Amino acid sequence: MVSRTGPRRSESVRLAVLNAADDLLVEQGFAGTTIEGIATRAGVAKQTIYRWWKSKVDILLDALAEDAREALAWREPAGTPAEDLVTHLHRVAGFFEEPAGQVLRALLGHAQLDKDAAASLRAGFLREQRERDLEGLRGIVRRHTGSDPEEATLVRLADLLLGPLHYRVLVLGEQADTAVLDTSARLVLELAARQDP
């Protein structure tokens, strides 16, 4: 059946394409991942892929969004605010070691050279994840201080929380250091408490 926006995507075909793109990127890197390779691995025709995605970047962006929706979600409270914050940071660090994290690294690298890819990454996944991070951190700070932080303060706290982790992983190419994650969480909560009137 055809809708006004074009043929409907089969969910199983969509997932096959996204999984194939993930797998190929991990195996062959960004340059070695092609539409042809994705189509072959997914068992679909190239025309099927081009009907729904313009490029391999678009496929990888969809794959990243699909994987991160659950992997980078903020969980319901399970301990103290400090414990929950540290747990979340460790989950983010773990994400970078998974195939989806490798997709994110590849897209961030490619975005440095391709302004359209950078715009798509920022307008889609990065914006959505930023919103999730701000909302999740807001809940932690509210539990810790008893009140909501001002929006500008929340933004700065999110930068301070995630910046060291992203620097270690994305700039230095190292695994996250447990002591750095624990210290980042502690300092963010201390600063949040100072902002509380």
Short mmCIF file of C-alpha atoms in Angstrom, two decimals, residues 39-181:
data_model
loop_
_atom_site.label_atom_id
_atom_site.label_comp_id
_atom_site.label_asym_id
_atom_site.label_seq_id
_atom_site.Cartn_x
_atom_site.Cartn_y
_atom_site.Cartn_z
CA ALA A 39 21.85 -3.53 1.01
CA THR A 40 23.69 -6.83 0.59
CA ARG A 41 24.02 -7.40 4.34
CA ALA A 42 20.36 -6.51 4.95
CA GLY A 43 19.14 -8.62 2.03
CA VAL A 44 17.32 -5.77 0.32
CA ALA A 45 17.63 -3.97 -3.00
CA LYS A 46 19.56 -0.69 -3.19
CA GLN A 47 16.43 0.92 -4.57
CA THR A 48 14.61 0.02 -1.36
CA ILE A 49 17.24 1.84 0.67
CA TYR A 50 17.27 4.91 -1.58
CA ARG A 51 13.48 5.08 -1.34
CA TRP A 52 13.79 5.78 2.39
CA TRP A 53 17.28 7.24 2.98
CA LYS A 54 19.35 9.65 0.91
CA SER A 55 22.76 8.45 2.07
CA LYS A 56 24.63 6.14 4.41
CA VAL A 57 24.90 9.08 6.83
CA ASP A 58 21.10 9.20 7.05
CA ILE A 59 20.99 5.45 7.72
CA LEU A 60 23.66 5.71 10.42
CA LEU A 61 21.86 8.65 12.03
CA ASP A 62 18.66 6.57 12.19
CA ALA A 63 20.59 3.61 13.59
CA LEU A 64 22.21 5.82 16.22
CA ALA A 65 18.88 7.35 17.28
CA GLU A 66 17.31 3.88 17.52
CA ASP A 67 20.15 2.47 19.64
CA ALA A 68 20.57 5.51 21.90
CA ARG A 69 16.89 5.92 22.72
CA GLU A 70 17.16 3.07 25.24
CA ALA A 71 20.89 2.94 25.92
CA LEU A 72 21.25 6.61 26.87
CA ALA A 73 17.88 7.05 28.58
CA TRP A 74 17.96 8.26 32.18
CA ARG A 75 16.62 5.54 34.48
CA GLU A 76 14.10 5.82 37.26
CA PRO A 77 15.61 6.57 40.70
CA ALA A 78 17.24 3.50 42.21
CA GLY A 79 19.56 4.99 44.83
CA THR A 80 20.72 8.34 46.11
CA PRO A 81 21.02 11.19 43.58
CA ALA A 82 24.81 10.76 43.66
CA GLU A 83 24.58 7.02 43.05
CA ASP A 84 22.11 7.43 40.21
CA LEU A 85 24.25 10.13 38.60
CA VAL A 86 27.38 7.99 38.75
CA THR A 87 25.47 5.01 37.38
CA HIS A 88 24.23 7.07 34.46
CA LEU A 89 27.75 8.31 33.65
CA HIS A 90 29.02 4.73 33.65
CA ARG A 91 26.22 3.76 31.27
CA VAL A 92 27.21 6.58 28.91
CA ALA A 93 30.84 5.47 29.10
CA GLY A 94 29.75 1.90 28.31
CA PHE A 95 27.73 3.13 25.34
CA PHE A 96 30.90 4.43 23.67
CA GLU A 97 32.35 0.90 23.75
CA GLU A 98 29.30 -0.61 22.01
CA PRO A 99 28.69 -0.67 18.24
CA ALA A 100 26.23 2.23 18.59
CA GLY A 101 28.93 4.26 20.32
CA GLN A 102 31.28 3.53 17.43
CA VAL A 103 28.61 4.82 15.07
CA LEU A 104 28.44 8.03 17.09
CA ARG A 105 32.23 8.41 17.00
CA ALA A 106 32.27 7.87 13.24
CA LEU A 107 29.49 10.39 12.64
CA LEU A 108 31.17 12.98 14.85
CA GLY A 109 34.40 12.51 12.91
CA HIS A 110 32.68 12.75 9.55
CA ALA A 111 30.76 15.84 10.71
CA GLN A 112 34.05 17.71 11.09
CA LEU A 113 34.48 17.50 7.31
CA ASP A 114 30.89 17.61 6.07
CA LYS A 115 28.73 20.58 7.08
CA ASP A 116 25.50 18.88 5.99
CA ALA A 117 26.26 15.83 8.10
CA ALA A 118 27.14 18.12 11.01
CA ALA A 119 23.85 19.99 10.66
CA SER A 120 21.86 16.75 10.52
CA LEU A 121 23.68 15.30 13.53
CA ARG A 122 23.14 18.46 15.59
CA ALA A 123 19.53 18.97 14.56
CA GLY A 124 18.61 15.34 15.17
CA PHE A 125 20.41 13.02 17.56
CA LEU A 126 22.52 15.58 19.45
CA ARG A 127 19.57 17.90 20.07
CA GLU A 128 17.35 15.03 21.21
CA GLN A 129 20.04 13.62 23.49
CA ARG A 130 20.74 17.06 24.94
CA GLU A 131 17.05 17.39 25.82
CA ARG A 132 17.09 13.95 27.47
CA ASP A 133 20.25 14.83 29.40
CA LEU A 134 18.86 18.12 30.66
CA GLU A 135 15.61 16.53 31.76
CA GLY A 136 17.37 13.62 33.45
CA LEU A 137 19.83 15.88 35.23
CA ARG A 138 17.00 18.20 36.28
CA GLY A 139 15.33 15.29 38.06
CA ILE A 140 18.57 14.36 39.86
CA VAL A 141 19.19 17.95 40.96
CA ARG A 142 15.60 18.32 42.12
CA ARG A 143 15.97 15.24 44.32
CA HIS A 144 19.33 16.47 45.62
CA THR A 145 18.41 20.09 46.38
CA GLY A 146 14.63 20.01 46.70
CA SER A 147 14.13 22.54 43.91
CA ASP A 148 14.54 22.95 40.16
CA PRO A 149 17.69 24.69 38.94
CA GLU A 150 17.46 27.67 36.64
CA GLU A 151 17.75 26.64 33.00
CA ALA A 152 21.11 28.39 32.46
CA THR A 153 22.50 26.69 35.55
CA LEU A 154 21.21 23.32 34.39
CA VAL A 155 22.90 23.74 31.01
CA ARG A 156 26.24 24.54 32.66
CA LEU A 157 25.90 21.58 35.02
CA ALA A 158 25.23 19.25 32.08
CA ASP A 159 28.35 20.55 30.32
CA LEU A 160 30.42 20.00 33.46
CA LEU A 161 28.98 16.53 33.95
CA LEU A 162 29.45 15.17 30.44
CA GLY A 163 32.37 17.27 29.20
CA PRO A 164 35.17 15.31 30.90
CA LEU A 165 33.76 11.99 29.71
CA HIS A 166 33.40 13.18 26.12
CA TYR A 167 36.90 14.68 26.20
CA ARG A 168 38.49 11.44 27.42
CA VAL A 169 36.66 9.27 24.91
CA LEU A 170 36.25 11.47 21.83
CA VAL A 171 39.36 13.64 21.95
CA LEU A 172 41.97 11.51 23.72
CA GLY A 173 40.59 8.19 22.46
CA GLU A 174 40.83 6.66 25.93
CA GLN A 175 38.35 4.72 28.00
CA ALA A 176 36.50 6.65 30.65
CA ASP A 177 38.26 6.75 34.01
CA THR A 178 36.09 5.70 36.94
CA ALA A 179 37.63 8.30 39.24
CA VAL A 180 36.92 11.07 36.71
CA LEU A 181 33.29 9.98 36.37
#
